[in-house]
Amino acid sequence: MSKAAITGIHGYVPDYVLTNAELERMVDTNDEWITTRTGIKERHILKGEGMGSSHMGAKAVAGLLEKTNTKPEEIDLVICATTTPDYVFPCTANLISDMVGIRNVGGFDVQAACSGFLYALTIGTQFIETGKYRKVIIVGADKMSAITDYTDRTTCVLFGDGAGAVLLEPNEDGYGVLDSIIRSDGSGQQHLLQKAGGSRYPPTHETVEKRWHYVYQDGPSVFKFAVKNMADVSAEIMERNHLAGDDVAWLVPHQANKRIIDATANRMGINTDKVMMNIHKYGNTTAATIPLCLFDYESQLKKGDNLVLAAFGGGFTWGAAYVKWAY
């Protein structure tokens, strides 16, 4: 059976940079506190009226098509992982496709919070492995600034905006997505959520006044759950594929918090110099963190490298994937 190989990667972040120094002027915080607890120094913010996650996703996809010499008409399917869709409907994948000239193909969004890219990658892989499609684009795009409360010092320091996209194609030589695990636990919903804006609590004056349209996070509970489950699922995917720490070229973790990343690497027996890290530049871009890591580190990747992708997000959701790099 063919494997679904990543044959190209591209990323995009907006020009505007929100530094820790600027946040110090907005809320009661400081650079030392932010850096020590999160590892974040700056994050990119999408500015401009009417600009949404699709605009960043389209930049990433357009760059991906150009880089891989792929014509829009060659694409069979577009899947977008996002927690901040432009609209309730139509889906962001359709908007991205329209912007880059991809027509008459399937397109849909996946919402699994920070684990969204891993979920979308797992789904897209199935279409390649079954032979249904030959070229599938997976996008992770989030404009987290749209749902971040910049009066809440515990959350506003964490999030940034960005997008990343990969092209999946069949591979007969053993490269590609070799295994994946996705998990969820809905009982964790109260610890990390955007309470209003959906069908349970539609927008009203009251929901706006209560600031229910912003990210709410119970930091200690999320941290505890994330450390355990992201580490556990990473160790599990290594064990069932008979991988030791020395066999893994790179850990590609969701960039939520440096302490969570360090704990995951330690559990896997992986040295810090084999951990992709760009949280200091971008903060937590939710579904975009993993593809942005791959984009930033692309020049250091070698054909045949064993990668473990790992994520944890609201829902709760979490997962891991074992990828053998194809180029």
PDB file of N, CA, C and O in Angstrom, residues 110-142:
ATOM      1  N   VAL A 110     -11.209  21.007   9.830  1.00  0.00           N
ATOM      2  CA  VAL A 110     -11.103  20.119  10.978  1.00  0.00           C
ATOM      3  C   VAL A 110     -10.883  20.996  12.201  1.00  0.00           C
ATOM      4  O   VAL A 110     -10.019  21.877  12.196  1.00  0.00           O
ATOM      5  N   GLN A 111     -11.668  20.766  13.258  1.00  0.00           N
ATOM      6  CA  GLN A 111     -11.538  21.560  14.472  1.00  0.00           C
ATOM      7  C   GLN A 111     -11.162  20.636  15.620  1.00  0.00           C
ATOM      8  O   GLN A 111     -12.001  19.940  16.166  1.00  0.00           O
ATOM      9  N   ALA A 112      -9.887  20.620  15.939  1.00  0.00           N
ATOM     10  CA  ALA A 112      -9.410  19.846  17.087  1.00  0.00           C
ATOM     11  C   ALA A 112      -8.435  20.700  17.884  1.00  0.00           C
ATOM     12  O   ALA A 112      -7.490  20.197  18.481  1.00  0.00           O
ATOM     13  N   ALA A 113      -8.671  22.027  17.858  1.00  0.00           N
ATOM     14  CA  ALA A 113      -7.838  22.997  18.573  1.00  0.00           C
ATOM     15  C   ALA A 113      -6.373  22.812  18.185  1.00  0.00           C
ATOM     16  O   ALA A 113      -6.054  22.679  17.004  1.00  0.00           O
ATOM     17  N   CYS A 114      -5.478  22.785  19.155  1.00  0.00           N
ATOM     18  CA  CYS A 114      -4.043  22.740  18.855  1.00  0.00           C
ATOM     19  C   CYS A 114      -3.593  21.416  18.248  1.00  0.00           C
ATOM     20  O   CYS A 114      -2.498  21.323  17.703  1.00  0.00           O
ATOM     21  N   SER A 115      -4.427  20.389  18.345  1.00  0.00           N
ATOM     22  CA  SER A 115      -4.122  19.096  17.715  1.00  0.00           C
ATOM     23  C   SER A 115      -4.659  19.026  16.294  1.00  0.00           C
ATOM     24  O   SER A 115      -4.544  17.991  15.628  1.00  0.00           O
ATOM     25  N   GLY A 116      -5.242  20.118  15.814  1.00  0.00           N
ATOM     26  CA  GLY A 116      -5.945  20.104  14.538  1.00  0.00           C
ATOM     27  C   GLY A 116      -5.109  19.665  13.358  1.00  0.00           C
ATOM     28  O   GLY A 116      -5.569  18.898  12.505  1.00  0.00           O
ATOM     29  N   PHE A 117      -3.860  20.137  13.270  1.00  0.00           N
ATOM     30  CA  PHE A 117      -3.025  19.752  12.128  1.00  0.00           C
ATOM     31  C   PHE A 117      -2.767  18.252  12.129  1.00  0.00           C
ATOM     32  O   PHE A 117      -2.820  17.612  11.070  1.00  0.00           O
ATOM     33  N   LEU A 118      -2.498  17.679  13.296  1.00  0.00           N
ATOM     34  CA  LEU A 118      -2.267  16.231  13.384  1.00  0.00           C
ATOM     35  C   LEU A 118      -3.518  15.454  12.972  1.00  0.00           C
ATOM     36  O   LEU A 118      -3.419  14.441  12.279  1.00  0.00           O
ATOM     37  N   TYR A 119      -4.680  15.913  13.431  1.00  0.00           N
ATOM     38  CA  TYR A 119      -5.937  15.279  13.038  1.00  0.00           C
ATOM     39  C   TYR A 119      -6.118  15.356  11.518  1.00  0.00           C
ATOM     40  O   TYR A 119      -6.460  14.362  10.861  1.00  0.00           O
ATOM     41  N   ALA A 120      -5.899  16.546  10.942  1.00  0.00           N
ATOM     42  CA  ALA A 120      -6.090  16.732   9.501  1.00  0.00           C
ATOM     43  C   ALA A 120      -5.085  15.903   8.700  1.00  0.00           C
ATOM     44  O   ALA A 120      -5.423  15.332   7.658  1.00  0.00           O
ATOM     45  N   LEU A 121      -3.851  15.827   9.199  1.00  0.00           N
ATOM     46  CA  LEU A 121      -2.832  15.018   8.531  1.00  0.00           C
ATOM     47  C   LEU A 121      -3.239  13.548   8.530  1.00  0.00           C
ATOM     48  O   LEU A 121      -3.081  12.844   7.522  1.00  0.00           O
ATOM     49  N   THR A 122      -3.769  13.080   9.657  1.00  0.00           N
ATOM     50  CA  THR A 122      -4.209  11.686   9.763  1.00  0.00           C
ATOM     51  C   THR A 122      -5.355  11.404   8.788  1.00  0.00           C
ATOM     52  O   THR A 122      -5.382  10.359   8.129  1.00  0.00           O
ATOM     53  N   ILE A 123      -6.277  12.339   8.682  1.00  0.00           N
ATOM     54  CA  ILE A 123      -7.409  12.176   7.755  1.00  0.00           C
ATOM     55  C   ILE A 123      -6.928  12.188   6.304  1.00  0.00           C
ATOM     56  O   ILE A 123      -7.286  11.319   5.499  1.00  0.00           O
ATOM     57  N   GLY A 124      -6.094  13.173   5.977  1.00  0.00           N
ATOM     58  CA  GLY A 124      -5.605  13.279   4.603  1.00  0.00           C
ATOM     59  C   GLY A 124      -4.807  12.069   4.168  1.00  0.00           C
ATOM     60  O   GLY A 124      -4.869  11.646   3.005  1.00  0.00           O
ATOM     61  N   THR A 125      -4.077  11.482   5.115  1.00  0.00           N
ATOM     62  CA  THR A 125      -3.280  10.291   4.832  1.00  0.00           C
ATOM     63  C   THR A 125      -4.147   9.149   4.312  1.00  0.00           C
ATOM     64  O   THR A 125      -3.742   8.412   3.399  1.00  0.00           O
ATOM     65  N   GLN A 126      -5.347   9.022   4.876  1.00  0.00           N
ATOM     66  CA  GLN A 126      -6.228   7.922   4.463  1.00  0.00           C
ATOM     67  C   GLN A 126      -6.600   8.027   2.977  1.00  0.00           C
ATOM     68  O   GLN A 126      -6.682   7.015   2.275  1.00  0.00           O
ATOM     69  N   PHE A 127      -6.832   9.247   2.505  1.00  0.00           N
ATOM     70  CA  PHE A 127      -7.221   9.439   1.099  1.00  0.00           C
ATOM     71  C   PHE A 127      -6.096   9.045   0.147  1.00  0.00           C
ATOM     72  O   PHE A 127      -6.344   8.558  -0.954  1.00  0.00           O
ATOM     73  N   ILE A 128      -4.856   9.253   0.585  1.00  0.00           N
ATOM     74  CA  ILE A 128      -3.711   8.859  -0.242  1.00  0.00           C
ATOM     75  C   ILE A 128      -3.521   7.347  -0.188  1.00  0.00           C
ATOM     76  O   ILE A 128      -3.331   6.681  -1.221  1.00  0.00           O
ATOM     77  N   GLU A 129      -3.572   6.780   1.009  1.00  0.00           N
ATOM     78  CA  GLU A 129      -3.306   5.350   1.180  1.00  0.00           C
ATOM     79  C   GLU A 129      -4.326   4.473   0.455  1.00  0.00           C
ATOM     80  O   GLU A 129      -3.975   3.401  -0.039  1.00  0.00           O
ATOM     81  N   THR A 130      -5.574   4.915   0.399  1.00  0.00           N
ATOM     82  CA  THR A 130      -6.600   4.122  -0.287  1.00  0.00           C
ATOM     83  C   THR A 130      -6.529   4.250  -1.801  1.00  0.00           C
ATOM     84  O   THR A 130      -7.185   3.495  -2.524  1.00  0.00           O
ATOM     85  N   GLY A 131      -5.729   5.212  -2.280  1.00  0.00           N
ATOM     86  CA  GLY A 131      -5.651   5.440  -3.720  1.00  0.00           C
ATOM     87  C   GLY A 131      -6.731   6.360  -4.242  1.00  0.00           C
ATOM     88  O   GLY A 131      -6.817   6.598  -5.455  1.00  0.00           O
ATOM     89  N   LYS A 132      -7.558   6.879  -3.354  1.00  0.00           N
ATOM     90  CA  LYS A 132      -8.652   7.766  -3.761  1.00  0.00           C
ATOM     91  C   LYS A 132      -8.115   9.040  -4.409  1.00  0.00           C
ATOM     92  O   LYS A 132      -8.610   9.489  -5.434  1.00  0.00           O
ATOM     93  N   TYR A 133      -7.095   9.644  -3.781  1.00  0.00           N
ATOM     94  CA  TYR A 133      -6.521  10.889  -4.291  1.00  0.00           C
ATOM     95  C   TYR A 133      -5.002  10.793  -4.349  1.00  0.00           C
ATOM     96  O   TYR A 133      -4.384   9.993  -3.644  1.00  0.00           O
ATOM     97  N   ARG A 134      -4.403  11.660  -5.191  1.00  0.00           N
ATOM     98  CA  ARG A 134      -2.951  11.653  -5.356  1.00  0.00           C
ATOM     99  C   ARG A 134      -2.270  12.918  -4.826  1.00  0.00           C
ATOM    100  O   ARG A 134      -1.075  12.896  -4.541  1.00  0.00           O
ATOM    101  N   LYS A 135      -3.008  13.998  -4.705  1.00  0.00           N
ATOM    102  CA  LYS A 135      -2.421  15.237  -4.184  1.00  0.00           C
ATOM    103  C   LYS A 135      -3.409  15.892  -3.209  1.00  0.00           C
ATOM    104  O   LYS A 135      -4.466  16.366  -3.620  1.00  0.00           O
ATOM    105  N   VAL A 136      -3.025  15.894  -1.948  1.00  0.00           N
ATOM    106  CA  VAL A 136      -3.872  16.441  -0.887  1.00  0.00           C
ATOM    107  C   VAL A 136      -3.089  17.521  -0.135  1.00  0.00           C
ATOM    108  O   VAL A 136      -1.935  17.306   0.235  1.00  0.00           O
ATOM    109  N   ILE A 137      -3.721  18.667   0.056  1.00  0.00           N
ATOM    110  CA  ILE A 137      -3.094  19.749   0.816  1.00  0.00           C
ATOM    111  C   ILE A 137      -3.693  19.798   2.215  1.00  0.00           C
ATOM    112  O   ILE A 137      -4.917  19.790   2.377  1.00  0.00           O
ATOM    113  N   ILE A 138      -2.819  19.826   3.215  1.00  0.00           N
ATOM    114  CA  ILE A 138      -3.228  19.988   4.613  1.00  0.00           C
ATOM    115  C   ILE A 138      -2.740  21.355   5.086  1.00  0.00           C
ATOM    116  O   ILE A 138      -1.544  21.651   5.006  1.00  0.00           O
ATOM    117  N   VAL A 139      -3.663  22.171   5.560  1.00  0.00           N
ATOM    118  CA  VAL A 139      -3.330  23.518   6.032  1.00  0.00           C
ATOM    119  C   VAL A 139      -3.629  23.612   7.532  1.00  0.00           C
ATOM    120  O   VAL A 139      -4.652  23.117   7.995  1.00  0.00           O
ATOM    121  N   GLY A 140      -2.741  24.255   8.265  1.00  0.00           N
ATOM    122  CA  GLY A 140      -3.023  24.651   9.638  1.00  0.00           C
ATOM    123  C   GLY A 140      -2.970  26.163   9.685  1.00  0.00           C
ATOM    124  O   GLY A 140      -1.935  26.753   9.357  1.00  0.00           O
ATOM    125  N   ALA A 141      -4.074  26.823  10.035  1.00  0.00           N
ATOM    126  CA  ALA A 141      -4.112  28.294  10.011  1.00  0.00           C
ATOM    127  C   ALA A 141      -4.959  28.804  11.167  1.00  0.00           C
ATOM    128  O   ALA A 141      -6.094  28.355  11.346  1.00  0.00           O
ATOM    129  N   ASP A 142      -4.406  29.737  11.925  1.00  0.00           N
ATOM    130  CA  ASP A 142      -5.174  30.314  13.029  1.00  0.00           C
ATOM    131  C   ASP A 142      -4.823  31.777  13.274  1.00  0.00           C
ATOM    132  O   ASP A 142      -3.654  32.139  13.350  1.00  0.00           O
TER     133      ASP A 142
END
